[in-house]
XYZ file of C-alpha atoms in Angstrom:
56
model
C 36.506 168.360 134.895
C 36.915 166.810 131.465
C 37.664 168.626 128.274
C 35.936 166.713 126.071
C 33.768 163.588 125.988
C 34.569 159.887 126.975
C 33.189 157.081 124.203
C 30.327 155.437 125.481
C 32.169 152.164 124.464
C 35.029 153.107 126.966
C 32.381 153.891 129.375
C 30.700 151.051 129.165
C 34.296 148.962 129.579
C 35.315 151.088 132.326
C 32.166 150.619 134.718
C 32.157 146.868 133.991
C 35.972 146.201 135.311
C 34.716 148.763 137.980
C 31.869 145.907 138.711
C 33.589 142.989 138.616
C 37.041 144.280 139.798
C 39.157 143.750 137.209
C 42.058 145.626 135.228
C 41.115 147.219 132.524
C 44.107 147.498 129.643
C 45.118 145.868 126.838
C 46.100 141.664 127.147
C 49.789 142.455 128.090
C 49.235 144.493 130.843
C 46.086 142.685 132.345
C 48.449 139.128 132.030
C 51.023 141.480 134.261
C 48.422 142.810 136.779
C 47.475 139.113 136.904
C 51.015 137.671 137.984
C 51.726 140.459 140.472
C 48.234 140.030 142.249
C 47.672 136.196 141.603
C 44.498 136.776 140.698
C 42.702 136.103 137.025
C 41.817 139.366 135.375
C 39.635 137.561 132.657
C 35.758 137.126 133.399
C 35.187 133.072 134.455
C 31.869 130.879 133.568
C 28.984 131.524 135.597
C 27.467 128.861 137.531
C 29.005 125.413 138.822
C 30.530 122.955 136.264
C 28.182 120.884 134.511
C 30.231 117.942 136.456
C 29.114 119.300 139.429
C 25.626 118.148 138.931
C 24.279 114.274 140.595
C 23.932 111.662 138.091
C 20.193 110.741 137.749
């Protein structure tokens, strides 16, 4: 299927987006996928905001 070998590194990159659904490209092109789609294509902070928790 493949002539050669794929980095490990570009493995590794290419089953993350694959996880989290993302574009995977260089910052111009994920900024483009991003306006077309209206979607982010960078990962976000896990969790809720810090905000979010009551006030003791």
């Amino acid at each position: 299927m493949f002539k050669g070998e794929i980095n490990e590194a570009l493995l590794c990159d290419m089953r993350s987006t694959v996880k989290s659904g993302m574009a995977l490209g260089n910052d111009s092109f994920k900024q483009e996928v991003a306006d077309l789609t209206r979607r982010r294509q960078q990962m976000g902070q896990r969790g809720r905001p810090v905000e979010w928790r009551k006030q003791i």
